[in-house]
Coordinates of C-alpha atoms in Angstrom, one line a residue:
Chain A
M1 CA -50.1 -76.7 -162.0
T2 CA -51.7 -74.9 -159.2
I3 CA -54.9 -73.1 -160.1
R4 CA -56.4 -70.7 -157.6
R5 CA -60.1 -69.9 -157.5
A6 CA -61.2 -66.3 -158.4
R7 CA -60.9 -63.7 -155.8
P8 CA -64.1 -61.9 -154.8
A9 CA -62.5 -58.5 -155.9
S10 CA -62.6 -59.6 -159.5
Q11 CA -66.3 -60.1 -159.2
W12 CA -66.9 -56.7 -157.8
V13 CA -64.8 -55.1 -160.5
M14 CA -66.8 -57.1 -163.0
L15 CA -70.1 -55.8 -161.6
V16 CA -69.0 -52.2 -161.4
M17 CA -67.6 -52.2 -164.9
A18 CA -70.6 -53.9 -166.3
A19 CA -72.8 -51.1 -164.8
A20 CA -70.4 -48.5 -166.1
V21 CA -70.7 -49.9 -169.6
L22 CA -74.4 -50.5 -169.6
V23 CA -76.1 -47.6 -167.8
P24 CA -74.7 -44.6 -169.7
C25 CA -74.7 -46.4 -173.0
L26 CA -78.3 -47.5 -172.8
L27 CA -79.3 -44.0 -171.9
G28 CA -77.3 -42.5 -174.7
F29 CA -78.6 -45.0 -177.3
G30 CA -82.2 -44.7 -176.1
T31 CA -82.1 -40.9 -176.4
K32 CA -80.6 -41.1 -179.9
F33 CA -83.0 -43.7 -181.0
L34 CA -86.0 -41.6 -179.9
E35 CA -84.5 -38.7 -181.8
F36 CA -84.3 -40.9 -184.9
I37 CA -87.9 -41.9 -184.6
A38 CA -89.0 -38.2 -184.1
L39 CA -87.0 -37.2 -187.2
Y40 CA -88.2 -40.0 -189.3
R41 CA -91.8 -39.1 -188.5
G42 CA -91.4 -35.4 -189.1
D43 CA -89.0 -35.4 -192.0
A44 CA -88.5 -37.9 -194.8
E45 CA -84.9 -36.9 -195.0
G46 CA -84.2 -39.0 -191.9
A47 CA -85.3 -42.1 -193.8
F48 CA -81.9 -42.7 -195.4
A49 CA -80.4 -43.6 -192.0
I50 CA -82.7 -46.6 -191.9
S51 CA -80.2 -49.0 -193.5
P52 CA -77.4 -48.7 -191.0
I53 CA -79.8 -48.6 -188.0
L54 CA -81.8 -51.6 -189.3
N55 CA -78.5 -53.5 -189.8
Y56 CA -77.6 -52.7 -186.2
L57 CA -81.0 -53.5 -184.7
L58 CA -81.1 -56.9 -186.6
A59 CA -77.6 -57.8 -185.5
S60 CA -78.3 -56.7 -181.9
F61 CA -81.6 -58.6 -181.8
G62 CA -79.7 -61.7 -182.8
F63 CA -77.2 -61.3 -180.0
L64 CA -80.0 -60.6 -177.6
L65 CA -81.6 -63.9 -178.5
L66 CA -78.2 -65.6 -178.1
F67 CA -77.6 -64.0 -174.8
G68 CA -81.1 -65.1 -173.6
W69 CA -80.4 -68.6 -174.8
A70 CA -77.1 -68.7 -173.0
A71 CA -78.5 -67.3 -169.8
L72 CA -81.5 -69.7 -169.8
G73 CA -79.2 -72.6 -170.7
G74 CA -77.2 -72.0 -167.5
M75 CA -74.1 -70.8 -169.3
F76 CA -73.5 -68.1 -166.6
H77 CA -74.3 -70.2 -163.5
D78 CA -70.7 -70.7 -162.6
V79 CA -69.2 -68.0 -164.6
E80 CA -65.6 -68.7 -163.6
A81 CA -65.6 -72.4 -164.2
P82 CA -64.7 -72.5 -168.0
K83 CA -61.3 -70.8 -167.4
Y84 CA -60.2 -73.7 -165.2
T85 CA -61.6 -76.4 -167.5
M86 CA -59.8 -74.9 -170.4
L87 CA -56.4 -74.9 -168.7
E88 CA -56.9 -78.4 -167.4
N89 CA -57.7 -79.7 -170.9
E90 CA -54.6 -77.9 -172.3
T91 CA -52.4 -79.6 -169.8
L92 CA -53.7 -83.0 -170.7
L93 CA -53.4 -82.3 -174.5
D94 CA -49.8 -81.2 -174.1
E95 CA -48.9 -84.3 -172.2
D96 CA -48.8 -86.3 -175.5
A97 CA -48.3 -83.5 -178.0
L98 CA -44.8 -82.5 -176.8
P99 CA -41.7 -84.4 -175.7
R100 CA -41.0 -84.0 -172.0
G101 CA -39.0 -80.9 -171.2
F102 CA -39.4 -79.3 -174.6
I103 CA -39.2 -75.5 -174.4
P104 CA -39.8 -73.7 -177.7
L105 CA -37.8 -70.7 -176.8
K106 CA -35.4 -70.9 -173.9
T107 CA -34.7 -67.8 -171.8
P108 CA -31.1 -66.5 -172.0
A109 CA -30.4 -67.9 -168.6
S110 CA -31.6 -71.4 -169.4
S111 CA -30.3 -71.6 -172.9
A112 CA -27.3 -73.9 -173.1
A113 CA -25.9 -73.1 -176.5
R114 CA -26.2 -70.7 -179.5
P115 CA -27.6 -71.5 -181.9
G116 CA -30.3 -73.8 -180.3
R117 CA -30.5 -77.5 -180.2
T118 CA -33.2 -79.8 -181.5
V119 CA -35.4 -81.8 -179.2
T120 CA -33.2 -84.7 -179.9
G121 CA -30.3 -82.8 -178.5
R122 CA -28.3 -82.8 -181.7
K123 CA -26.3 -79.8 -182.6
P124 CA -27.0 -78.1 -185.9
R125 CA -24.6 -78.6 -188.8
F126 CA -24.2 -75.9 -191.4
Chain B
M1 CA -44.3 -89.2 -177.7
I2 CA -46.4 -90.8 -175.0
D3 CA -48.7 -93.4 -176.5
V4 CA -51.9 -93.8 -174.6
Q5 CA -54.7 -96.0 -175.9
P6 CA -58.0 -94.2 -176.6
A7 CA -59.9 -96.4 -174.3
E8 CA -57.7 -95.3 -171.3
R9 CA -58.1 -91.6 -172.1
E10 CA -60.6 -89.0 -171.0
T11 CA -59.3 -86.3 -173.3
P12 CA -58.7 -86.7 -177.0
R13 CA -55.1 -86.5 -178.2
H14 CA -53.6 -83.4 -179.8
A15 CA -53.0 -85.5 -182.9
D16 CA -56.7 -86.3 -183.3
L17 CA -57.6 -82.6 -183.1
V18 CA -55.0 -80.5 -184.9
D19 CA -53.7 -80.9 -188.4
E20 CA -50.4 -79.1 -187.9
R21 CA -49.6 -79.1 -191.6
I22 CA -52.5 -76.8 -192.3
V23 CA -51.5 -74.5 -189.4
L24 CA -48.0 -74.3 -190.8
T25 CA -49.2 -73.8 -194.4
Y26 CA -51.4 -70.9 -193.4
F27 CA -48.6 -69.3 -191.4
L28 CA -46.1 -69.5 -194.2
I29 CA -48.6 -68.1 -196.8
A30 CA -49.4 -65.3 -194.3
L31 CA -45.8 -64.4 -194.0
F32 CA -45.4 -64.3 -197.8
Y33 CA -48.3 -61.8 -197.9
L34 CA -46.8 -59.8 -195.0
S35 CA -43.6 -59.4 -197.1
L36 CA -45.6 -58.4 -200.2
S37 CA -47.6 -55.9 -198.3
M38 CA -44.5 -54.3 -196.7
V39 CA -42.8 -54.0 -200.1
A40 CA -46.0 -52.3 -201.4
G41 CA -46.0 -50.0 -198.3
L42 CA -42.3 -49.1 -198.9
L43 CA -43.0 -48.2 -202.5
M44 CA -45.8 -45.9 -201.4
A45 CA -43.5 -44.3 -198.7
L46 CA -40.9 -43.8 -201.4
Q47 CA -43.4 -42.2 -203.7
L48 CA -44.3 -39.7 -201.0
I49 CA -40.7 -38.6 -200.7
R50 CA -40.5 -38.4 -204.5
H51 CA -38.2 -41.4 -204.9
N52 CA -40.6 -43.9 -206.5
P53 CA -38.4 -46.4 -208.3
L54 CA -41.3 -47.5 -210.5
D55 CA -42.3 -44.0 -211.6
G56 CA -44.0 -44.0 -215.0
I57 CA -45.1 -47.7 -215.0
E58 CA -48.9 -47.6 -215.2
L59 CA -49.5 -51.2 -213.8
L60 CA -47.3 -50.4 -210.8
S61 CA -48.7 -46.9 -210.1
P62 CA -48.8 -45.8 -206.5
G63 CA -52.6 -45.7 -206.3
R64 CA -52.7 -49.4 -207.2
W65 CA -49.8 -50.3 -204.9
R66 CA -51.5 -48.6 -202.0
M67 CA -54.6 -50.8 -202.4
V68 CA -52.4 -53.9 -202.7
H69 CA -50.7 -52.8 -199.5
T70 CA -53.9 -52.5 -197.5
N71 CA -55.8 -55.4 -199.0
V72 CA -52.9 -57.9 -198.8
I73 CA -52.3 -57.1 -195.1
A74 CA -56.0 -57.5 -194.3
Y75 CA -57.0 -60.5 -196.4
G76 CA -53.6 -62.0 -197.2
F77 CA -51.7 -61.7 -193.9
L78 CA -54.2 -61.2 -191.2
A79 CA -56.9 -63.6 -192.6
N80 CA -54.4 -66.4 -193.3
A81 CA -52.6 -66.1 -190.0
F82 CA -55.9 -66.0 -188.2
L83 CA -57.1 -69.1 -190.0
G84 CA -53.9 -70.9 -189.1
A85 CA -54.2 -69.9 -185.4
L86 CA -57.9 -71.0 -185.5
H87 CA -57.0 -74.4 -186.8
W88 CA -54.8 -74.8 -183.7
S89 CA -56.9 -73.2 -181.0
V90 CA -60.5 -74.1 -181.9
P91 CA -60.1 -77.9 -181.9
R92 CA -57.9 -77.8 -178.8
L93 CA -60.4 -75.5 -177.0
M94 CA -63.5 -77.4 -177.9
L95 CA -61.8 -80.9 -177.8
R96 CA -63.3 -81.6 -181.2
P97 CA -61.8 -81.4 -184.7
V98 CA -63.1 -79.0 -187.3
L99 CA -66.0 -80.3 -189.4
D100 CA -63.9 -81.7 -192.2
W101 CA -60.1 -81.5 -192.9
R102 CA -60.8 -81.7 -196.7
L103 CA -63.0 -78.6 -196.3
S104 CA -60.2 -76.9 -194.5
W105 CA -57.8 -77.5 -197.3
F106 CA -60.3 -76.5 -199.9
I107 CA -60.9 -73.2 -198.0
L108 CA -57.1 -72.7 -197.8
I109 CA -56.9 -72.9 -201.6
A110 CA -60.1 -70.9 -202.3
W111 CA -58.9 -68.1 -200.0
Q112 CA -55.6 -67.8 -201.9
V113 CA -57.7 -67.5 -205.1
V114 CA -59.6 -64.7 -203.4
V115 CA -56.4 -62.8 -202.3
L116 CA -54.5 -63.3 -205.5
G117 CA -57.6 -62.4 -207.6
T118 CA -57.9 -59.2 -205.5
G119 CA -54.3 -58.4 -206.2
V120 CA -54.5 -59.1 -209.9
G121 CA -57.8 -57.3 -210.2
I122 CA -56.4 -54.2 -208.5
V123 CA -53.2 -54.1 -210.5
L124 CA -54.3 -55.3 -213.9
G125 CA -58.1 -54.7 -213.9
P126 CA -58.3 -51.1 -215.0
T127 CA -55.6 -51.5 -217.7
L128 CA -57.2 -54.6 -219.1
Q129 CA -60.6 -53.1 -219.2
A130 CA -59.3 -49.9 -220.9
N131 CA -57.3 -51.8 -223.6
V132 CA -59.3 -54.9 -224.4
S133 CA -62.5 -54.2 -226.2
A134 CA -64.2 -57.4 -225.2
L135 CA -63.8 -56.4 -221.5
E136 CA -64.7 -52.8 -222.0
S137 CA -68.4 -53.6 -222.3
L138 CA -68.6 -55.6 -219.1
P139 CA -71.3 -54.3 -216.7
F140 CA -68.9 -54.2 -213.8
A141 CA -65.3 -53.0 -213.2
L142 CA -62.5 -55.6 -213.3
G143 CA -60.4 -53.4 -211.0
A144 CA -60.9 -52.2 -207.5
Q145 CA -64.3 -51.6 -206.0
G146 CA -64.8 -48.0 -204.9
L147 CA -65.0 -48.8 -201.1
E148 CA -62.2 -48.1 -198.7
W149 CA -60.8 -51.4 -197.3
G150 CA -63.3 -53.2 -199.6
E151 CA -61.5 -52.7 -202.8
T152 CA -61.9 -56.4 -203.5
P153 CA -63.1 -56.4 -207.1
V154 CA -66.9 -57.0 -207.4
W155 CA -66.3 -60.3 -209.4
I156 CA -64.4 -61.7 -206.4
D157 CA -66.9 -60.7 -203.8
P158 CA -69.3 -63.7 -204.2
L159 CA -66.4 -66.1 -203.9
A160 CA -65.0 -64.3 -200.9
L161 CA -68.4 -64.4 -199.2
A162 CA -68.8 -68.1 -200.0
G163 CA -65.3 -68.7 -198.5
L164 CA -66.3 -66.9 -195.3
L165 CA -69.5 -69.0 -195.1
L166 CA -67.5 -72.2 -195.4
V167 CA -65.0 -71.0 -192.7
A168 CA -68.0 -70.4 -190.4
V169 CA -69.5 -73.8 -191.1
N170 CA -66.2 -75.6 -190.6
F171 CA -65.3 -74.0 -187.3
M172 CA -68.8 -73.6 -185.9
A173 CA -69.3 -77.4 -186.0
P174 CA -67.0 -78.1 -183.0
I175 CA -68.2 -75.0 -181.1
T176 CA -71.9 -75.8 -181.5
K177 CA -71.4 -79.4 -180.5
S178 CA -69.9 -78.5 -177.1
R179 CA -72.0 -78.8 -174.0
G180 CA -71.9 -76.7 -170.8
P181 CA -70.6 -73.2 -170.2
M182 CA -68.3 -71.9 -173.0
Y183 CA -65.0 -70.3 -172.5
V184 CA -64.9 -66.7 -173.6
T185 CA -62.7 -67.5 -176.6
A186 CA -65.4 -69.6 -178.0
W187 CA -67.9 -66.8 -177.7
Y188 CA -65.6 -64.4 -179.5
F189 CA -64.9 -66.9 -182.3
M190 CA -68.5 -67.8 -182.7
A191 CA -69.4 -64.1 -183.0
A192 CA -66.5 -63.4 -185.4
F193 CA -67.6 -66.1 -187.8
V194 CA -71.1 -64.6 -188.0
W195 CA -70.0 -60.9 -188.0
T196 CA -67.3 -61.3 -190.6
F197 CA -69.8 -62.9 -193.0
L198 CA -72.4 -60.2 -192.4
T199 CA -70.0 -57.3 -192.4
Y200 CA -68.4 -58.4 -195.7
A201 CA -71.9 -58.8 -197.3
M202 CA -73.1 -55.4 -195.9
G203 CA -70.0 -53.5 -197.1
N204 CA -69.4 -55.1 -200.4
F205 CA -72.9 -55.6 -201.7
L206 CA -75.3 -52.9 -200.2
P207 CA -73.4 -49.8 -201.4
Q208 CA -72.6 -51.5 -204.7
Y209 CA -76.1 -52.7 -205.7
S210 CA -78.8 -51.1 -203.6
L211 CA -77.8 -48.0 -201.8
T212 CA -76.7 -44.7 -203.1
G213 CA -75.4 -41.3 -201.8
T214 CA -75.2 -40.6 -198.1
S215 CA -76.8 -43.8 -197.2
A216 CA -74.2 -45.8 -199.0
G217 CA -71.6 -43.6 -197.3
A218 CA -73.0 -44.4 -193.9
V219 CA -72.9 -48.2 -194.7
G220 CA -69.4 -47.8 -196.0
G221 CA -68.4 -46.2 -192.7
L222 CA -70.0 -49.1 -190.8
F223 CA -68.1 -51.5 -193.0
I224 CA -64.7 -49.9 -192.5
H225 CA -64.9 -49.9 -188.8
D226 CA -66.8 -53.2 -188.4
L227 CA -64.1 -54.9 -190.4
V228 CA -61.7 -54.0 -187.6
G229 CA -64.1 -54.4 -184.8
L230 CA -66.1 -57.4 -185.9
F231 CA -63.6 -59.4 -187.9
V232 CA -60.1 -58.9 -186.5
T233 CA -61.0 -57.7 -183.0
P234 CA -63.0 -60.7 -181.8
L235 CA -60.6 -63.1 -183.5
G236 CA -57.6 -61.3 -182.0
W237 CA -59.0 -61.1 -178.4
G238 CA -60.4 -64.6 -178.7
L239 CA -56.9 -65.8 -179.4
M240 CA -55.4 -63.7 -176.6
Y241 CA -57.9 -65.2 -174.1
Y242 CA -56.7 -68.6 -175.3
F243 CA -52.9 -68.2 -175.6
V244 CA -52.2 -65.9 -172.6
P245 CA -53.5 -68.2 -169.9
V246 CA -52.0 -71.2 -171.7
M247 CA -48.6 -69.6 -171.8
L248 CA -48.7 -68.1 -168.3
K249 CA -50.1 -71.4 -167.0
K250 CA -52.6 -69.5 -165.0
P251 CA -56.3 -68.7 -165.6
M252 CA -57.6 -65.3 -166.6
W253 CA -58.1 -63.0 -163.6
S254 CA -61.9 -62.8 -164.1
H255 CA -63.8 -64.8 -166.7
G256 CA -66.9 -62.9 -165.8
L257 CA -65.2 -59.6 -166.7
S258 CA -64.1 -61.1 -170.0
L259 CA -67.8 -61.9 -170.8
V260 CA -68.7 -58.3 -170.0
G261 CA -66.2 -57.3 -172.6
F262 CA -67.5 -59.8 -175.1
W263 CA -71.2 -58.8 -174.7
G264 CA -70.3 -55.1 -174.6
L265 CA -68.5 -55.5 -178.0
A266 CA -71.5 -57.4 -179.4
F267 CA -74.0 -54.7 -178.5
F268 CA -72.0 -51.5 -178.8
Y269 CA -69.5 -51.9 -181.5
P270 CA -71.7 -52.2 -184.6
L271 CA -72.7 -48.5 -184.6
N272 CA -69.1 -47.2 -184.2
G273 CA -68.4 -46.8 -187.9
I274 CA -70.1 -43.6 -188.6
H275 CA -67.6 -41.8 -186.3
H276 CA -65.4 -41.9 -189.5
F277 CA -67.9 -39.5 -191.1
L278 CA -68.3 -36.7 -188.7
Y279 CA -69.3 -33.4 -190.3
T280 CA -70.7 -35.2 -193.3
P281 CA -74.4 -34.9 -194.5
I282 CA -75.2 -37.9 -192.3
P283 CA -77.7 -36.7 -189.7
M284 CA -76.2 -35.4 -186.5
F285 CA -78.2 -37.8 -184.3
L286 CA -76.5 -40.7 -186.1
Q287 CA -73.1 -39.1 -185.8
Y288 CA -73.7 -38.5 -182.1
G289 CA -75.0 -42.1 -181.8
A290 CA -71.7 -43.3 -183.2
I291 CA -69.9 -41.2 -180.6
V292 CA -71.9 -42.6 -177.8
S293 CA -71.2 -46.1 -179.1
T294 CA -67.5 -45.3 -179.2
I295 CA -67.5 -44.2 -175.6
A296 CA -69.3 -47.4 -174.7
V297 CA -66.6 -49.4 -176.5
E298 CA -63.9 -47.5 -174.7
M299 CA -65.4 -48.8 -171.4
V300 CA -65.5 -52.3 -172.9
V301 CA -61.9 -52.0 -173.9
T302 CA -61.0 -50.9 -170.3
T303 CA -62.6 -54.1 -168.9
V304 CA -60.5 -56.2 -171.3
I305 CA -57.2 -54.4 -170.6
V306 CA -57.8 -54.5 -166.8
N307 CA -58.5 -58.2 -167.0
F308 CA -55.3 -59.0 -168.9
F309 CA -53.0 -56.9 -166.8
A310 CA -54.6 -58.3 -163.6
T311 CA -53.9 -61.7 -165.0
I312 CA -50.2 -61.1 -165.5
W313 CA -49.9 -59.4 -162.1
G314 CA -47.4 -61.5 -160.1
S315 CA -46.0 -63.1 -163.3
S316 CA -44.6 -59.9 -164.9
R317 CA -41.2 -61.5 -165.3
A318 CA -42.8 -63.4 -168.2
L319 CA -42.7 -60.1 -170.1
I320 CA -38.9 -60.4 -170.2
T321 CA -38.4 -64.1 -170.4
N322 CA -41.3 -65.2 -172.5
L323 CA -41.2 -63.7 -176.0
P324 CA -44.7 -64.6 -177.2
I325 CA -46.1 -63.1 -174.0
R326 CA -44.1 -59.9 -174.7
W327 CA -45.5 -59.7 -178.2
F328 CA -49.0 -60.2 -176.8
Y329 CA -48.7 -57.5 -174.1
T330 CA -47.0 -55.0 -176.4
G331 CA -49.9 -55.4 -178.7
M332 CA -52.2 -54.8 -175.8
V333 CA -50.4 -51.6 -174.9
F334 CA -50.7 -50.5 -178.5
Y335 CA -54.3 -51.4 -178.4
G336 CA -54.8 -49.1 -175.4
I337 CA -53.1 -46.3 -177.3
T338 CA -55.3 -46.8 -180.4
C339 CA -58.4 -46.8 -178.3
F340 CA -57.2 -43.6 -176.5
Q341 CA -56.7 -42.1 -180.0
C342 CA -60.2 -43.2 -180.9
A343 CA -61.6 -41.3 -177.9
L344 CA -59.8 -38.2 -179.1
Q345 CA -60.8 -38.7 -182.8
T346 CA -64.5 -38.9 -182.1
T347 CA -64.6 -35.5 -180.5
L348 CA -65.9 -33.0 -183.2
T349 CA -63.2 -30.5 -182.3
F350 CA -60.4 -32.9 -182.7
Q351 CA -61.9 -34.5 -185.8
A352 CA -61.9 -31.1 -187.5
L353 CA -58.1 -30.9 -187.1
I354 CA -57.0 -34.4 -188.0
H355 CA -59.5 -35.6 -190.6
F356 CA -57.8 -36.7 -193.9
S357 CA -54.4 -36.2 -192.3
D358 CA -51.6 -38.7 -191.7
W359 CA -52.9 -39.1 -188.1
V360 CA -55.4 -41.5 -189.5
V361 CA -52.7 -43.4 -191.4
G362 CA -50.6 -43.7 -188.1
H363 CA -53.7 -44.9 -186.3
A364 CA -54.4 -47.6 -188.9
H365 CA -50.8 -48.8 -188.7
L366 CA -51.0 -48.9 -184.9
V367 CA -54.1 -51.1 -185.1
M368 CA -53.2 -53.4 -188.0
F369 CA -49.5 -53.9 -187.2
G370 CA -49.1 -52.7 -183.7
V371 CA -51.9 -54.8 -182.3
F372 CA -53.1 -57.7 -184.5
S373 CA -50.0 -58.4 -186.5
M374 CA -48.0 -58.3 -183.2
W375 CA -50.3 -60.8 -181.6
L376 CA -50.1 -63.1 -184.7
L377 CA -46.4 -62.8 -184.8
G378 CA -46.3 -63.7 -181.1
I379 CA -48.5 -66.7 -181.8
M380 CA -46.2 -67.8 -184.6
T381 CA -43.1 -67.3 -182.4
Y382 CA -44.8 -69.8 -180.0
L383 CA -46.2 -72.3 -182.5
F384 CA -43.5 -72.7 -185.2
P385 CA -41.0 -74.4 -182.8
R386 CA -43.8 -76.5 -181.4
I387 CA -44.9 -77.7 -184.8
W388 CA -41.3 -78.5 -185.8
R389 CA -40.5 -79.9 -182.4
T390 CA -37.3 -77.8 -182.6
E391 CA -36.2 -74.8 -180.6
W392 CA -35.7 -71.6 -182.3
W393 CA -32.3 -71.5 -184.0
S394 CA -31.4 -68.2 -182.5
R395 CA -32.9 -66.4 -179.5
E396 CA -31.1 -63.3 -180.6
L397 CA -32.8 -63.2 -183.9
C398 CA -36.2 -63.6 -182.1
E399 CA -35.2 -60.6 -180.0
W400 CA -34.2 -58.6 -183.0
H401 CA -37.5 -59.5 -184.7
Y402 CA -39.4 -58.2 -181.7
W403 CA -37.4 -55.0 -181.1
L404 CA -37.1 -53.9 -184.7
S405 CA -40.9 -54.5 -185.2
A406 CA -42.0 -52.9 -182.0
V407 CA -39.7 -49.9 -182.1
G408 CA -40.1 -49.4 -185.9
L409 CA -43.9 -49.5 -185.6
F410 CA -43.9 -47.1 -182.6
A411 CA -41.6 -44.7 -184.4
M412 CA -43.8 -44.8 -187.5
A413 CA -47.1 -44.3 -185.5
L414 CA -45.6 -41.5 -183.5
D415 CA -44.2 -39.8 -186.6
L416 CA -47.4 -40.1 -188.6
T417 CA -49.5 -38.9 -185.6
L418 CA -47.3 -35.8 -185.3
A419 CA -47.4 -35.3 -189.1
G420 CA -51.2 -35.4 -188.9
V421 CA -51.3 -32.6 -186.4
F422 CA -49.0 -30.5 -188.4
Q423 CA -50.9 -31.1 -191.6
G424 CA -54.2 -30.2 -189.8
Y425 CA -52.8 -26.9 -188.7
Y426 CA -51.4 -26.2 -192.2
W427 CA -54.8 -26.7 -193.7
A428 CA -56.6 -24.8 -190.9
S429 CA -54.3 -21.8 -191.6
L430 CA -55.5 -21.9 -195.3
Q431 CA -52.1 -21.9 -196.7
P432 CA -51.6 -23.5 -200.2
W433 CA -51.8 -27.3 -200.3
E434 CA -48.1 -27.5 -201.4
V435 CA -47.0 -25.9 -198.2
S436 CA -48.5 -28.8 -196.2
V437 CA -46.8 -31.3 -198.6
E438 CA -43.4 -29.7 -198.1
G439 CA -44.0 -29.5 -194.4
S440 CA -44.8 -33.2 -194.4
Q441 CA -41.5 -34.3 -196.1
P442 CA -39.4 -34.7 -192.9
F443 CA -42.1 -36.9 -191.4
W444 CA -42.4 -39.0 -194.5
V445 CA -38.6 -39.5 -194.6
V446 CA -38.7 -40.7 -191.0
R447 CA -41.6 -43.0 -192.0
V448 CA -39.5 -44.7 -194.7
F449 CA -36.8 -45.5 -192.1
A450 CA -39.3 -46.7 -189.5
G451 CA -40.8 -49.0 -192.2
L452 CA -37.3 -50.3 -193.1
A453 CA -36.7 -51.1 -189.5
M454 CA -39.9 -53.1 -189.4
M455 CA -39.0 -54.9 -192.6
A456 CA -35.5 -55.7 -191.2
G457 CA -37.3 -57.3 -188.2
Q458 CA -39.2 -59.6 -190.5
V459 CA -36.0 -60.5 -192.4
C460 CA -34.6 -61.6 -189.0
F461 CA -37.7 -63.7 -188.5
F462 CA -37.5 -65.3 -191.9
V463 CA -33.8 -66.2 -191.5
N464 CA -34.5 -67.7 -188.1
L465 CA -37.5 -69.6 -189.4
Y466 CA -35.5 -71.1 -192.3
M467 CA -32.6 -72.1 -190.0
T468 CA -35.0 -73.6 -187.5
W469 CA -36.7 -75.6 -190.3
R470 CA -33.3 -76.9 -191.4
L471 CA -32.6 -77.9 -187.8
S472 CA -35.9 -79.8 -187.6
R473 CA -35.2 -81.6 -190.9
E474 CA -31.8 -82.6 -189.7
A475 CA -33.3 -84.0 -186.6
G476 CA -35.9 -85.8 -188.6
V477 CA -38.7 -84.5 -186.4
S478 CA -42.1 -85.5 -187.7
R479 CA -45.2 -83.4 -187.4
V480 CA -48.4 -84.6 -185.9
V481 CA -51.1 -85.4 -188.4
P482 CA -54.7 -86.1 -187.4
E483 CA -56.1 -89.5 -187.8
P484 CA -58.9 -90.0 -190.4
Q485 CA -62.3 -88.9 -189.3
P486 CA -64.7 -89.7 -187.7
Q487 CA -63.0 -89.8 -184.3
A488 CA -65.7 -91.6 -182.6
H489 CA -63.6 -92.4 -179.6
L490 CA -63.2 -88.7 -178.7
A491 CA -64.3 -87.8 -175.3
T492 CA -67.5 -85.8 -175.3
H493 CA -67.3 -84.4 -171.8
G494 CA -65.1 -81.9 -170.2
T495 CA -65.6 -79.4 -173.0
N496 CA -65.8 -75.7 -172.3

């Protein structure tokens, strides 16, 4: 199997899209959160929104910690490496998991007979 | 099979990692529930066109069947199929088996108790409680809980939550033991195990025991959407990031972009749910917050779809020749459509038109069947013959399965979407309710036939499955069973 290294274009797309996700959303959330605090201070009615917001903040804080742990642990140093490792492992695992030449679903062109054959080559009997 | 001594190997054997029997059992159970859910859906569809064959039978009343339809597809089909796929993908991805196979089998049985208990509770609960005096005084309802998508009876909830905790423990063991940068699938899975547990607890316990009124409604909204976004979405995308490169035999276009998608989902999805409750007494800043969050998730979705279509670029012939890949990418196209619908739905103007209409029903079918069921059926199309070491009995039946499912689902979603718009305008014109019901009849008739097409597709699949199984039995092909734990000889490096 030939595995090519990532093209630089994909990294540019990643950076642009990351910015497109992060910047407007942080602005939007920040504004709404400030509104929430203002409302909560001025009007007790706003208090009933605490449950969903608290849920969200707790969950997000957990993921922020996880993100920090991953970044500090070097998980993002070579960000493209895991996709190659995964495929290499899969190839090795399949070497002994399947008989050689086994194709679960042959294409019409490659299929020799209808209905299919077993891996032992025997024709079905019904 | 190639026999390599452990001492000579750097990578553990598939047989050491995957118990194919449990994968197979989960898939077969899932398919049973898929059939049950489709029958329940058909009964509801027949009720709407006034041809309910079970009319007058209290236990089988449409209200109860509808809940059976939704709960069985979510917890019976999707959950079981996901668990089967996880038992294949997690150990192979992390190069470590799950924590304990006995725990896996225990979870399998416990989860069926949860699903069957839910079904029995929904169907029998209200009748039993009304007619048996000893049950009448119980402090809780035996039947459905009053929460959309969370109708699991309250007496089942603790067991379901314990089951989800065990699932997390069993699968997190191989993930947390890995060293070095993790592949994006592992991130999605890890998050899904935590999110599903928390989402289930939040939705089923907070509104039931501690919150009331609008606050409970807001949490209910979070639960409904988080069930889709934090349970099925991370598991579904995690599986796609695993199976697509494996089947195409080429890596994802950009692993970095996939991580942007994951972290975007993690931070922006959880507040989405309140967009189900626009125009309610929930404060507007919270409703607008949900809209902003939805827009953020739309961007996240774009990153994911760009990545997958860039990956298949140059290998697009696989869409014709490789059926599982076709299932996967069809699901992704439907995913794009549902997300586009979401963008429309969260505008206040549009919401005023389609709220409570069949548009929402069409949207739900597009998500649950068009996306996640399609992915899982694609995974099954790939794994069943691998597990049985036998080619599919008939390629034609595989094709029929795909086309009837995809076209039937698309017709149903389109039909219900249009019906929703019509219904919205009927209601907006302030005509009597009956007018909108009469106007919906043609759409509901089309829906029945679309559903029948989808069911016919599954029948093709079941026939093919049975014949393939018979073939494998005749050939005497044995499945791979893992060796007893602990597998001390497993390699500890090279994990991702």
